[in-house]
Coordinates of C-alpha atoms in Angstrom, one line a residue:
M16 CA 0.0 -0.1 -0.1
T17 CA 1.5 3.3 -0.9
N18 CA 0.9 6.4 1.3
K19 CA -1.3 9.2 -0.9
R20 CA -1.6 12.7 0.4
T21 CA -5.4 13.2 0.7
D22 CA -5.4 16.5 3.1
R23 CA -5.1 20.2 1.9
I24 CA -3.4 23.2 3.7
D25 CA -4.0 26.4 1.6
L26 CA -2.1 29.0 2.7
R27 CA -2.0 33.1 2.1
V28 CA 1.3 34.9 1.4
Y29 CA 2.3 38.6 0.6
P30 CA 3.7 38.8 -2.8
E31 CA 7.2 38.9 -1.2
A32 CA 7.2 35.5 0.7
K33 CA 5.4 34.0 -2.3
E34 CA 8.5 35.4 -4.6
A35 CA 11.0 33.9 -1.6
L36 CA 9.6 30.5 -1.6
Q37 CA 10.8 30.4 -5.6
A38 CA 13.5 29.2 -4.0
A39 CA 12.3 25.7 -4.0
A40 CA 13.5 25.6 -6.8
L41 CA 16.7 25.7 -6.3
R42 CA 16.3 22.7 -4.2
H43 CA 14.5 20.9 -7.3
K44 CA 11.1 20.9 -5.2
S45 CA 7.7 22.2 -5.8
V46 CA 6.8 25.2 -3.5
S47 CA 4.4 22.5 -1.7
E48 CA 7.2 20.2 -1.0
F49 CA 9.7 23.0 -0.1
I50 CA 6.9 24.6 2.7
L51 CA 6.1 20.9 3.8
D52 CA 9.6 19.9 4.7
S53 CA 10.3 23.2 6.6
A54 CA 7.2 22.8 8.1
L55 CA 7.7 19.4 9.4
D56 CA 11.5 19.8 10.3
T57 CA 9.8 23.1 12.6
A58 CA 7.6 20.8 14.0
D59 CA 10.1 17.9 14.9
E60 CA 11.9 20.7 16.8
V61 CA 9.4 21.6 18.6
L62 CA 8.3 18.4 19.6
A63 CA 11.2 17.4 20.5
D64 CA 11.5 20.1 22.9
R65 CA 8.5 18.4 24.6
R66 CA 9.6 14.9 24.5
H67 CA 13.2 15.2 25.9
F68 CA 13.8 16.9 29.1
G69 CA 16.8 16.5 31.5
L70 CA 16.1 15.9 35.5
N71 CA 18.9 16.6 38.1
A72 CA 20.2 14.4 40.6
E73 CA 17.5 15.7 43.4
Q74 CA 14.8 15.1 41.3

């Protein structure tokens, strides 16, 4: 069974942001792939901060 993208997210951006996102072409990706990859990387970082925490000797 292959994974298929079925959900959709619409995004409104300023023209300057849209122009900057054309950098996706430099990575040989679509703008959608570029945004999704970046968003998922950031989400992973945020979630990692919530999953990993240190305890000192007293705790």
